[in-house]
Amino acid sequence: MALKTAFKRIVVLTGAGVSAESGMGTFRDKDGIWTKQSLEDVATPEGFARNPRLVHDFYNARRRALREAAPNSAHFALAKLEQSVRKAGGELMLVTQNVDNLHEKAGSNTLLHMHGELSRVMCASCGTKGAWDEDLFTDTECWRCGRLGALRPDVVWFGEAPYGIDDIYGRLASCDLFASIGTSGEVYPAASFVDEARTAGAHTVELNLEPSANARTFSEGRYGLATQIVDEWVTQVIQKIGV
Ligand code: APR
């Protein structure tokens, strides 16, 4: 593996593939979520305005599925990598497109949910945000402003700005290792992070079930199930770091 020996600043991007083996489903694979459900209907502000009940049903089901889900060995390996990097005096930022909480359950701390979180809601009327583990309904009342039906999942829909973008680009501009794990590379801006990392001179690696849309942009590709390839990669990176 052609890794720099001195890397101290790592950015890891994850997508649905890292949680697939925990039962959370992916979006664009055969049988993926967007093959059964129109994303325009359930993942856009316009869809929510048109049919909030459909949107609530969709995210309520996802939230219930998450209650049953447990982190897999890929989530645990990434938490271990973060601890090892910190111990060696470096920094690792884990940026996830996933709205599940499996990275936190596995022990990751420096984590940014760029597409929001299933277990949080926001009020489309007053903007308040908070933790939420129950179902949402079209007449659920906002605890802050009292408006009925304005609470929505705190997830970033198509046409909305992802969270933490300035922070992410700041980290990419100075990273020396960038890993993209379990993502199809179809959704921007996440799909362009590899370009930023390359410009910064970082080693870039993709770990995925199969080569993604922008696989050729990466310095290195490792393909297989996340539960098989992530742990192995993490072990090699930790050996390189020397902790
Ligand atoms: N291990 C590793 N990779 C896997 C596994 C697995 N067990 N199963 C599937 N994959 C790979 C697929 O080959 C695919 O390339 O994970 C990728 C998942 O891609 P998508 O379904 O497109 O998910 P993601 O890239 O996370 O989607 C990005 O799109 O709809 C939005 O907001 C949603 O955050 C999501 C964003």
PDB file of C-alpha atoms and ligand atoms in Angstrom:
ATOM      1  CA  MET A   1       0.000   0.000   0.000  1.00  0.00           C
ATOM      2  CA  ALA A   2       1.509   3.317  -1.076  1.00  0.00           C
ATOM      3  CA  LEU A   3       0.636   5.264   2.059  1.00  0.00           C
ATOM      4  CA  LYS A   4       2.647   8.176   3.333  1.00  0.00           C
ATOM      5  CA  THR A   5       4.251   7.182   6.594  1.00  0.00           C
ATOM      6  CA  ALA A   6       3.791  10.580   8.213  1.00  0.00           C
ATOM      7  CA  PHE A   7       0.079  11.107   7.837  1.00  0.00           C
ATOM      8  CA  LYS A   8      -1.470  12.874  10.750  1.00  0.00           C
ATOM      9  CA  ARG A   9      -4.617  14.357   9.308  1.00  0.00           C
ATOM     10  CA  ILE A  10      -7.171  11.893   8.055  1.00  0.00           C
ATOM     11  CA  VAL A  11     -10.626  12.483   6.623  1.00  0.00           C
ATOM     12  CA  VAL A  12     -12.962   9.502   6.197  1.00  0.00           C
ATOM     13  CA  LEU A  13     -16.201   9.815   4.253  1.00  0.00           C
ATOM     14  CA  THR A  14     -18.823   7.096   4.692  1.00  0.00           C
ATOM     15  CA  GLY A  15     -22.056   6.288   2.884  1.00  0.00           C
ATOM     16  CA  ALA A  16     -24.887   3.784   3.002  1.00  0.00           C
ATOM     17  CA  GLY A  17     -22.607   0.843   2.143  1.00  0.00           C
ATOM     18  CA  VAL A  18     -20.963   0.984   5.572  1.00  0.00           C
ATOM     19  CA  SER A  19     -24.360   0.415   7.230  1.00  0.00           C
ATOM     20  CA  ALA A  20     -25.737  -2.030   4.642  1.00  0.00           C
ATOM     21  CA  GLU A  21     -24.713  -5.080   6.641  1.00  0.00           C
ATOM     22  CA  SER A  22     -26.402  -3.564   9.702  1.00  0.00           C
ATOM     23  CA  GLY A  23     -29.676  -3.748   7.789  1.00  0.00           C
ATOM     24  CA  MET A  24     -30.157  -0.048   6.983  1.00  0.00           C
ATOM     25  CA  GLY A  25     -30.320  -0.510   3.199  1.00  0.00           C
ATOM     26  CA  THR A  26     -28.570   1.427   0.450  1.00  0.00           C
ATOM     27  CA  PHE A  27     -30.106   3.861  -2.040  1.00  0.00           C
ATOM     28  CA  ARG A  28     -28.898   3.122  -5.553  1.00  0.00           C
ATOM     29  CA  ASP A  29     -28.063  -0.578  -5.542  1.00  0.00           C
ATOM     30  CA  LYS A  30     -30.405  -3.109  -7.145  1.00  0.00           C
ATOM     31  CA  ASP A  31     -33.257  -3.235  -4.591  1.00  0.00           C
ATOM     32  CA  GLY A  32     -31.968   0.052  -3.114  1.00  0.00           C
ATOM     33  CA  ILE A  33     -34.343   2.470  -1.414  1.00  0.00           C
ATOM     34  CA  TRP A  34     -34.608   4.796  -4.431  1.00  0.00           C
ATOM     35  CA  THR A  35     -35.636   1.894  -6.667  1.00  0.00           C
ATOM     36  CA  LYS A  36     -38.772   1.437  -4.536  1.00  0.00           C
ATOM     37  CA  GLN A  37     -39.530   4.968  -3.463  1.00  0.00           C
ATOM     38  CA  SER A  38     -39.296   8.175  -5.462  1.00  0.00           C
ATOM     39  CA  LEU A  39     -36.679  10.442  -3.913  1.00  0.00           C
ATOM     40  CA  GLU A  40     -38.578  13.470  -5.239  1.00  0.00           C
ATOM     41  CA  ASP A  41     -41.509  12.406  -3.057  1.00  0.00           C
ATOM     42  CA  VAL A  42     -39.697  11.732   0.213  1.00  0.00           C
ATOM     43  CA  ALA A  43     -36.363  13.538   0.050  1.00  0.00           C
ATOM     44  CA  THR A  44     -37.160  17.045  -1.178  1.00  0.00           C
ATOM     45  CA  PRO A  45     -38.805  20.067   0.510  1.00  0.00           C
ATOM     46  CA  GLU A  46     -41.347  20.071  -2.351  1.00  0.00           C
ATOM     47  CA  GLY A  47     -42.268  16.444  -1.630  1.00  0.00           C
ATOM     48  CA  PHE A  48     -42.820  17.310   2.034  1.00  0.00           C
ATOM     49  CA  ALA A  49     -45.046  20.251   1.100  1.00  0.00           C
ATOM     50  CA  ARG A  50     -47.037  18.027  -1.272  1.00  0.00           C
ATOM     51  CA  ASN A  51     -47.531  15.004   0.946  1.00  0.00           C
ATOM     52  CA  PRO A  52     -46.129  15.302   4.484  1.00  0.00           C
ATOM     53  CA  ARG A  53     -47.828  12.087   5.577  1.00  0.00           C
ATOM     54  CA  LEU A  54     -45.951  10.047   2.963  1.00  0.00           C
ATOM     55  CA  VAL A  55     -42.685  11.645   4.075  1.00  0.00           C
ATOM     56  CA  HIS A  56     -43.398  10.938   7.756  1.00  0.00           C
ATOM     57  CA  ASP A  57     -44.341   7.316   6.989  1.00  0.00           C
ATOM     58  CA  PHE A  58     -41.042   6.860   5.136  1.00  0.00           C
ATOM     59  CA  TYR A  59     -38.815   8.333   7.877  1.00  0.00           C
ATOM     60  CA  ASN A  60     -40.856   6.770  10.714  1.00  0.00           C
ATOM     61  CA  ALA A  61     -40.154   3.358   9.173  1.00  0.00           C
ATOM     62  CA  ARG A  62     -36.442   4.195   8.800  1.00  0.00           C
ATOM     63  CA  ARG A  63     -36.304   5.459  12.408  1.00  0.00           C
ATOM     64  CA  ARG A  64     -37.959   2.245  13.651  1.00  0.00           C
ATOM     65  CA  ALA A  65     -35.505   0.132  11.621  1.00  0.00           C
ATOM     66  CA  LEU A  66     -32.634   2.061  13.206  1.00  0.00           C
ATOM     67  CA  ARG A  67     -33.843   1.128  16.688  1.00  0.00           C
ATOM     68  CA  GLU A  68     -33.230  -2.527  15.786  1.00  0.00           C
ATOM     69  CA  ALA A  69     -29.885  -1.932  14.051  1.00  0.00           C
ATOM     70  CA  ALA A  70     -26.456  -2.480  15.573  1.00  0.00           C
ATOM     71  CA  PRO A  71     -23.060  -1.270  14.360  1.00  0.00           C
ATOM     72  CA  ASN A  72     -21.014  -3.764  12.362  1.00  0.00           C
ATOM     73  CA  SER A  73     -17.284  -4.441  12.316  1.00  0.00           C
ATOM     74  CA  ALA A  74     -16.657  -1.601   9.827  1.00  0.00           C
ATOM     75  CA  HIS A  75     -18.174   0.971  12.217  1.00  0.00           C
ATOM     76  CA  PHE A  76     -16.099  -0.447  15.086  1.00  0.00           C
ATOM     77  CA  ALA A  77     -12.911  -0.446  13.017  1.00  0.00           C
ATOM     78  CA  LEU A  78     -13.349   3.251  12.161  1.00  0.00           C
ATOM     79  CA  ALA A  79     -13.865   4.114  15.836  1.00  0.00           C
ATOM     80  CA  LYS A  80     -10.657   2.210  16.629  1.00  0.00           C
ATOM     81  CA  LEU A  81      -8.812   4.110  13.891  1.00  0.00           C
ATOM     82  CA  GLU A  82      -9.917   7.438  15.371  1.00  0.00           C
ATOM     83  CA  GLN A  83      -8.599   6.443  18.806  1.00  0.00           C
ATOM     84  CA  SER A  84      -5.276   5.252  17.381  1.00  0.00           C
ATOM     85  CA  VAL A  85      -4.772   8.394  15.315  1.00  0.00           C
ATOM     86  CA  ARG A  86      -5.497  10.567  18.338  1.00  0.00           C
ATOM     87  CA  LYS A  87      -3.102   8.544  20.466  1.00  0.00           C
ATOM     88  CA  ALA A  88      -0.407   9.179  17.859  1.00  0.00           C
ATOM     89  CA  GLY A  89      -1.057  12.932  18.038  1.00  0.00           C
ATOM     90  CA  GLY A  90      -3.002  13.126  14.768  1.00  0.00           C
ATOM     91  CA  GLU A  91      -6.572  13.979  13.872  1.00  0.00           C
ATOM     92  CA  LEU A  92      -9.292  12.015  12.159  1.00  0.00           C
ATOM     93  CA  MET A  93     -12.554  13.521  11.034  1.00  0.00           C
ATOM     94  CA  LEU A  94     -15.308  11.107  10.125  1.00  0.00           C
ATOM     95  CA  VAL A  95     -17.818  12.664   7.748  1.00  0.00           C
ATOM     96  CA  THR A  96     -20.873  10.549   7.136  1.00  0.00           C
ATOM     97  CA  GLN A  97     -23.661  10.903   4.629  1.00  0.00           C
ATOM     98  CA  ASN A  98     -25.618   8.420   6.715  1.00  0.00           C
ATOM     99  CA  VAL A  99     -28.505   9.594   8.852  1.00  0.00           C
ATOM    100  CA  ASP A 100     -28.238   6.565  11.151  1.00  0.00           C
ATOM    101  CA  ASN A 101     -26.352   6.711  14.459  1.00  0.00           C
ATOM    102  CA  LEU A 102     -24.263   3.570  14.055  1.00  0.00           C
ATOM    103  CA  HIS A 103     -20.885   5.341  14.001  1.00  0.00           C
ATOM    104  CA  GLU A 104     -21.638   6.948  17.381  1.00  0.00           C
ATOM    105  CA  LYS A 105     -22.916   3.639  18.741  1.00  0.00           C
ATOM    106  CA  ALA A 106     -19.594   2.081  17.719  1.00  0.00           C
ATOM    107  CA  GLY A 107     -17.674   4.789  19.596  1.00  0.00           C
ATOM    108  CA  SER A 108     -16.698   7.380  16.971  1.00  0.00           C
ATOM    109  CA  ASN A 109     -16.432  10.865  18.488  1.00  0.00           C
ATOM    110  CA  THR A 110     -15.205  13.277  15.837  1.00  0.00           C
ATOM    111  CA  LEU A 111     -18.173  12.774  13.566  1.00  0.00           C
ATOM    112  CA  LEU A 112     -20.044  15.080  11.243  1.00  0.00           C
ATOM    113  CA  HIS A 113     -23.466  14.100   9.864  1.00  0.00           C
ATOM    114  CA  MET A 114     -23.418  16.096   6.649  1.00  0.00           C
ATOM    115  CA  HIS A 115     -26.911  14.876   5.660  1.00  0.00           C
ATOM    116  CA  GLY A 116     -28.437  15.237   9.131  1.00  0.00           C
ATOM    117  CA  GLU A 117     -29.754  12.585  11.496  1.00  0.00           C
ATOM    118  CA  LEU A 118     -32.833  10.366  11.642  1.00  0.00           C
ATOM    119  CA  SER A 119     -32.968  10.716  15.404  1.00  0.00           C
ATOM    120  CA  ARG A 120     -33.371  14.503  15.281  1.00  0.00           C
ATOM    121  CA  VAL A 121     -36.168  16.784  14.103  1.00  0.00           C
ATOM    122  CA  MET A 122     -36.438  20.423  13.193  1.00  0.00           C
ATOM    123  CA  CYS A 123     -39.398  22.756  13.030  1.00  0.00           C
ATOM    124  CA  ALA A 124     -39.930  24.134   9.535  1.00  0.00           C
ATOM    125  CA  SER A 125     -41.747  27.074  11.134  1.00  0.00           C
ATOM    126  CA  CYS A 126     -39.514  28.325  13.990  1.00  0.00           C
ATOM    127  CA  GLY A 127     -36.285  26.486  13.159  1.00  0.00           C
ATOM    128  CA  THR A 128     -35.877  24.802  16.534  1.00  0.00           C
ATOM    129  CA  LYS A 129     -34.069  21.458  16.516  1.00  0.00           C
ATOM    130  CA  GLY A 130     -33.885  18.566  18.943  1.00  0.00           C
ATOM    131  CA  ALA A 131     -33.505  14.842  19.541  1.00  0.00           C
ATOM    132  CA  TRP A 132     -36.481  12.708  18.483  1.00  0.00           C
ATOM    133  CA  ASP A 133     -36.832   8.942  18.668  1.00  0.00           C
ATOM    134  CA  GLU A 134     -40.579   8.541  18.130  1.00  0.00           C
ATOM    135  CA  ASP A 135     -42.822   8.601  15.058  1.00  0.00           C
ATOM    136  CA  LEU A 136     -43.750  12.004  13.602  1.00  0.00           C
ATOM    137  CA  PHE A 137     -47.269  12.779  12.392  1.00  0.00           C
ATOM    138  CA  THR A 138     -48.796  15.593  10.373  1.00  0.00           C
ATOM    139  CA  ASP A 139     -50.338  16.996  13.564  1.00  0.00           C
ATOM    140  CA  THR A 140     -47.307  16.625  15.853  1.00  0.00           C
ATOM    141  CA  GLU A 141     -46.879  19.869  17.795  1.00  0.00           C
ATOM    142  CA  CYS A 142     -43.600  21.789  17.927  1.00  0.00           C
ATOM    143  CA  TRP A 143     -42.529  21.988  21.583  1.00  0.00           C
ATOM    144  CA  ARG A 144     -41.143  25.490  21.022  1.00  0.00           C
ATOM    145  CA  CYS A 145     -43.634  27.413  18.850  1.00  0.00           C
ATOM    146  CA  GLY A 146     -46.681  25.156  19.249  1.00  0.00           C
ATOM    147  CA  ARG A 147     -47.283  24.918  15.487  1.00  0.00           C
ATOM    148  CA  LEU A 148     -48.940  21.675  14.388  1.00  0.00           C
ATOM    149  CA  GLY A 149     -47.423  19.709  11.528  1.00  0.00           C
ATOM    150  CA  ALA A 150     -44.271  21.769  11.001  1.00  0.00           C
ATOM    151  CA  LEU A 151     -41.870  19.288  12.596  1.00  0.00           C
ATOM    152  CA  ARG A 152     -39.841  17.391   9.988  1.00  0.00           C
ATOM    153  CA  PRO A 153     -36.881  15.016  10.150  1.00  0.00           C
ATOM    154  CA  ASP A 154     -33.591  16.912  10.544  1.00  0.00           C
ATOM    155  CA  VAL A 155     -32.220  15.334   7.402  1.00  0.00           C
ATOM    156  CA  VAL A 156     -30.775  17.228   4.462  1.00  0.00           C
ATOM    157  CA  TRP A 157     -32.996  16.806   1.422  1.00  0.00           C
ATOM    158  CA  PHE A 158     -32.088  17.277  -2.236  1.00  0.00           C
ATOM    159  CA  GLY A 159     -31.926  21.001  -2.920  1.00  0.00           C
ATOM    160  CA  GLU A 160     -30.823  21.791   0.655  1.00  0.00           C
ATOM    161  CA  ALA A 161     -27.325  22.649   1.860  1.00  0.00           C
ATOM    162  CA  PRO A 162     -25.390  19.857   3.601  1.00  0.00           C
ATOM    163  CA  TYR A 163     -24.199  20.530   7.149  1.00  0.00           C
ATOM    164  CA  GLY A 164     -20.645  21.459   8.079  1.00  0.00           C
ATOM    165  CA  ILE A 165     -19.375  22.073   4.556  1.00  0.00           C
ATOM    166  CA  ASP A 166     -16.873  24.814   5.505  1.00  0.00           C
ATOM    167  CA  ASP A 167     -15.443  22.634   8.247  1.00  0.00           C
ATOM    168  CA  ILE A 168     -15.185  19.653   5.869  1.00  0.00           C
ATOM    169  CA  TYR A 169     -13.421  21.619   3.118  1.00  0.00           C
ATOM    170  CA  GLY A 170     -11.063  23.067   5.718  1.00  0.00           C
ATOM    171  CA  ARG A 171     -10.085  19.554   6.822  1.00  0.00           C
ATOM    172  CA  LEU A 172      -9.782  18.291   3.245  1.00  0.00           C
ATOM    173  CA  ALA A 173      -7.456  21.147   2.349  1.00  0.00           C
ATOM    174  CA  SER A 174      -4.905  19.945   4.885  1.00  0.00           C
ATOM    175  CA  CYS A 175      -5.496  16.180   5.018  1.00  0.00           C
ATOM    176  CA  ASP A 176      -2.841  13.662   4.099  1.00  0.00           C
ATOM    177  CA  LEU A 177      -5.128  10.626   3.865  1.00  0.00           C
ATOM    178  CA  PHE A 178      -8.668  10.579   2.525  1.00  0.00           C
ATOM    179  CA  ALA A 179     -10.834   7.437   2.525  1.00  0.00           C
ATOM    180  CA  SER A 180     -14.244   7.096   0.938  1.00  0.00           C
ATOM    181  CA  ILE A 181     -16.159   4.084   2.226  1.00  0.00           C
ATOM    182  CA  GLY A 182     -19.449   2.570   1.033  1.00  0.00           C
ATOM    183  CA  THR A 183     -20.639   5.404  -1.173  1.00  0.00           C
ATOM    184  CA  SER A 184     -21.593   5.385  -4.844  1.00  0.00           C
ATOM    185  CA  GLY A 185     -20.009   8.779  -5.565  1.00  0.00           C
ATOM    186  CA  GLU A 186     -23.240   9.910  -7.209  1.00  0.00           C
ATOM    187  CA  VAL A 187     -24.192  12.703  -4.817  1.00  0.00           C
ATOM    188  CA  TYR A 188     -22.441  16.080  -4.624  1.00  0.00           C
ATOM    189  CA  PRO A 189     -20.743  17.719  -2.853  1.00  0.00           C
ATOM    190  CA  ALA A 190     -19.558  14.500  -1.135  1.00  0.00           C
ATOM    191  CA  ALA A 191     -18.539  13.002  -4.491  1.00  0.00           C
ATOM    192  CA  SER A 192     -16.083  15.862  -5.033  1.00  0.00           C
ATOM    193  CA  PHE A 193     -14.248  15.502  -1.701  1.00  0.00           C
ATOM    194  CA  VAL A 194     -11.706  13.206  -3.326  1.00  0.00           C
ATOM    195  CA  ASP A 195     -10.717  16.015  -5.718  1.00  0.00           C
ATOM    196  CA  GLU A 196     -10.138  18.406  -2.806  1.00  0.00           C
ATOM    197  CA  ALA A 197      -8.041  15.802  -0.997  1.00  0.00           C
ATOM    198  CA  ARG A 198      -5.979  15.097  -4.118  1.00  0.00           C
ATOM    199  CA  THR A 199      -5.338  18.797  -4.575  1.00  0.00           C
ATOM    200  CA  ALA A 200      -4.057  18.845  -0.981  1.00  0.00           C
ATOM    201  CA  GLY A 201      -1.625  16.053  -1.932  1.00  0.00           C
ATOM    202  CA  ALA A 202      -3.363  13.382   0.147  1.00  0.00           C
ATOM    203  CA  HIS A 203      -3.301   9.667  -0.512  1.00  0.00           C
ATOM    204  CA  THR A 204      -6.870   8.803  -1.545  1.00  0.00           C
ATOM    205  CA  VAL A 205      -8.477   5.401  -1.147  1.00  0.00           C
ATOM    206  CA  GLU A 206     -11.902   4.055  -1.972  1.00  0.00           C
ATOM    207  CA  LEU A 207     -13.340   1.071  -0.089  1.00  0.00           C
ATOM    208  CA  ASN A 208     -16.586  -0.135  -1.612  1.00  0.00           C
ATOM    209  CA  LEU A 209     -18.448  -3.193  -2.766  1.00  0.00           C
ATOM    210  CA  GLU A 210     -17.584  -2.263  -6.358  1.00  0.00           C
ATOM    211  CA  PRO A 211     -15.808   0.611  -8.128  1.00  0.00           C
ATOM    212  CA  SER A 212     -17.865   3.775  -7.670  1.00  0.00           C
ATOM    213  CA  ALA A 213     -18.731   6.403 -10.269  1.00  0.00           C
ATOM    214  CA  ASN A 214     -15.459   8.239  -9.621  1.00  0.00           C
ATOM    215  CA  ALA A 215     -13.265   5.252  -8.774  1.00  0.00           C
ATOM    216  CA  ARG A 216     -10.546   6.309 -11.212  1.00  0.00           C
ATOM    217  CA  THR A 217      -9.980   9.529  -9.274  1.00  0.00           C
ATOM    218  CA  PHE A 218      -8.638   7.602  -6.260  1.00  0.00           C
ATOM    219  CA  SER A 219      -5.008   6.592  -5.781  1.00  0.00           C
ATOM    220  CA  GLU A 220      -6.150   3.197  -4.532  1.00  0.00           C
ATOM    221  CA  GLY A 221      -9.292   1.028  -4.569  1.00  0.00           C
ATOM    222  CA  ARG A 222     -10.232  -1.878  -2.310  1.00  0.00           C
ATOM    223  CA  TYR A 223     -13.379  -3.788  -3.118  1.00  0.00           C
ATOM    224  CA  GLY A 224     -15.578  -6.142  -1.106  1.00  0.00           C
ATOM    225  CA  LEU A 225     -18.010  -6.121   1.786  1.00  0.00           C
ATOM    226  CA  ALA A 226     -17.380  -3.335   4.289  1.00  0.00           C
ATOM    227  CA  THR A 227     -17.314  -5.874   7.126  1.00  0.00           C
ATOM    228  CA  GLN A 228     -14.452  -7.649   5.370  1.00  0.00           C
ATOM    229  CA  ILE A 229     -12.322  -4.877   3.905  1.00  0.00           C
ATOM    230  CA  VAL A 230     -12.562  -1.957   6.346  1.00  0.00           C
ATOM    231  CA  ASP A 231     -11.130  -3.732   9.360  1.00  0.00           C
ATOM    232  CA  GLU A 232      -8.205  -5.025   7.279  1.00  0.00           C
ATOM    233  CA  TRP A 233      -7.487  -1.538   5.898  1.00  0.00           C
ATOM    234  CA  VAL A 234      -7.710   0.022   9.371  1.00  0.00           C
ATOM    235  CA  THR A 235      -5.234  -2.530  10.729  1.00  0.00           C
ATOM    236  CA  GLN A 236      -2.762  -1.599   7.977  1.00  0.00           C
ATOM    237  CA  VAL A 237      -3.193   2.142   8.570  1.00  0.00           C
ATOM    238  CA  ILE A 238      -2.664   1.692  12.318  1.00  0.00           C
ATOM    239  CA  GLN A 239       0.513  -0.286  11.601  1.00  0.00           C
ATOM    240  CA  LYS A 240       1.744   2.588   9.410  1.00  0.00           C
ATOM    241  CA  ILE A 241       0.975   5.112  12.118  1.00  0.00           C
ATOM    242  CA  GLY A 242       2.947   2.947  14.501  1.00  0.00           C
ATOM    243  CA  VAL A 243       0.751   2.983  17.622  1.00  0.00           C
TER     244      VAL A 243
HETATM  245  N1  APR B   1     -20.016  -2.969   1.789  1.00  0.00           N
HETATM  246  C1  APR B   1     -19.430  -1.972   1.082  1.00  0.00           C
HETATM  247  N2  APR B   1     -20.065  -1.251   0.143  1.00  0.00           N
HETATM  248  C2  APR B   1     -21.343  -1.553  -0.098  1.00  0.00           C
HETATM  249  C3  APR B   1     -22.020  -2.588   0.592  1.00  0.00           C
HETATM  250  C4  APR B   1     -21.300  -3.320   1.567  1.00  0.00           C
HETATM  251  N3  APR B   1     -21.851  -4.303   2.286  1.00  0.00           N
HETATM  252  N4  APR B   1     -23.289  -2.648   0.103  1.00  0.00           N
HETATM  253  C5  APR B   1     -23.387  -1.695  -0.823  1.00  0.00           C
HETATM  254  N5  APR B   1     -22.222  -1.035  -0.948  1.00  0.00           N
HETATM  255  C6  APR B   1     -21.893   0.088  -1.843  1.00  0.00           C
HETATM  256  C7  APR B   1     -22.619   0.064  -3.154  1.00  0.00           C
HETATM  257  O1  APR B   1     -21.888  -0.662  -4.126  1.00  0.00           O
HETATM  258  C8  APR B   1     -22.741   1.534  -3.509  1.00  0.00           C
HETATM  259  O2  APR B   1     -21.660   1.969  -4.324  1.00  0.00           O
HETATM  260  O3  APR B   1     -22.304   1.259  -1.183  1.00  0.00           O
HETATM  261  C9  APR B   1     -22.653   2.238  -2.143  1.00  0.00           C
HETATM  262  C10 APR B   1     -23.955   2.876  -1.679  1.00  0.00           C
HETATM  263  O4  APR B   1     -24.311   3.891  -2.579  1.00  0.00           O
HETATM  264  P1  APR B   1     -25.692   4.682  -2.434  1.00  0.00           P
HETATM  265  O5  APR B   1     -26.816   3.727  -2.271  1.00  0.00           O
HETATM  266  O6  APR B   1     -25.777   5.635  -3.564  1.00  0.00           O
HETATM  267  O7  APR B   1     -25.541   5.443  -1.030  1.00  0.00           O
HETATM  268  P2  APR B   1     -24.720   6.778  -0.719  1.00  0.00           P
HETATM  269  O8  APR B   1     -23.548   6.904  -1.606  1.00  0.00           O
HETATM  270  O9  APR B   1     -24.515   6.813   0.736  1.00  0.00           O
HETATM  271  O10 APR B   1     -25.779   7.878  -1.113  1.00  0.00           O
HETATM  272  C11 APR B   1     -25.449   9.226  -0.898  1.00  0.00           C
HETATM  273  O11 APR B   1     -27.647   9.875  -1.504  1.00  0.00           O
HETATM  274  O12 APR B   1     -29.931   9.652  -1.492  1.00  0.00           O
HETATM  275  C12 APR B   1     -28.877  10.242  -0.901  1.00  0.00           C
HETATM  276  O13 APR B   1     -28.946  11.251   1.167  1.00  0.00           O
HETATM  277  C13 APR B   1     -28.773   9.999   0.576  1.00  0.00           C
HETATM  278  O14 APR B   1     -26.776  10.074   1.904  1.00  0.00           O
HETATM  279  C14 APR B   1     -27.359   9.512   0.758  1.00  0.00           C
HETATM  280  C15 APR B   1     -26.661   9.989  -0.505  1.00  0.00           C
END
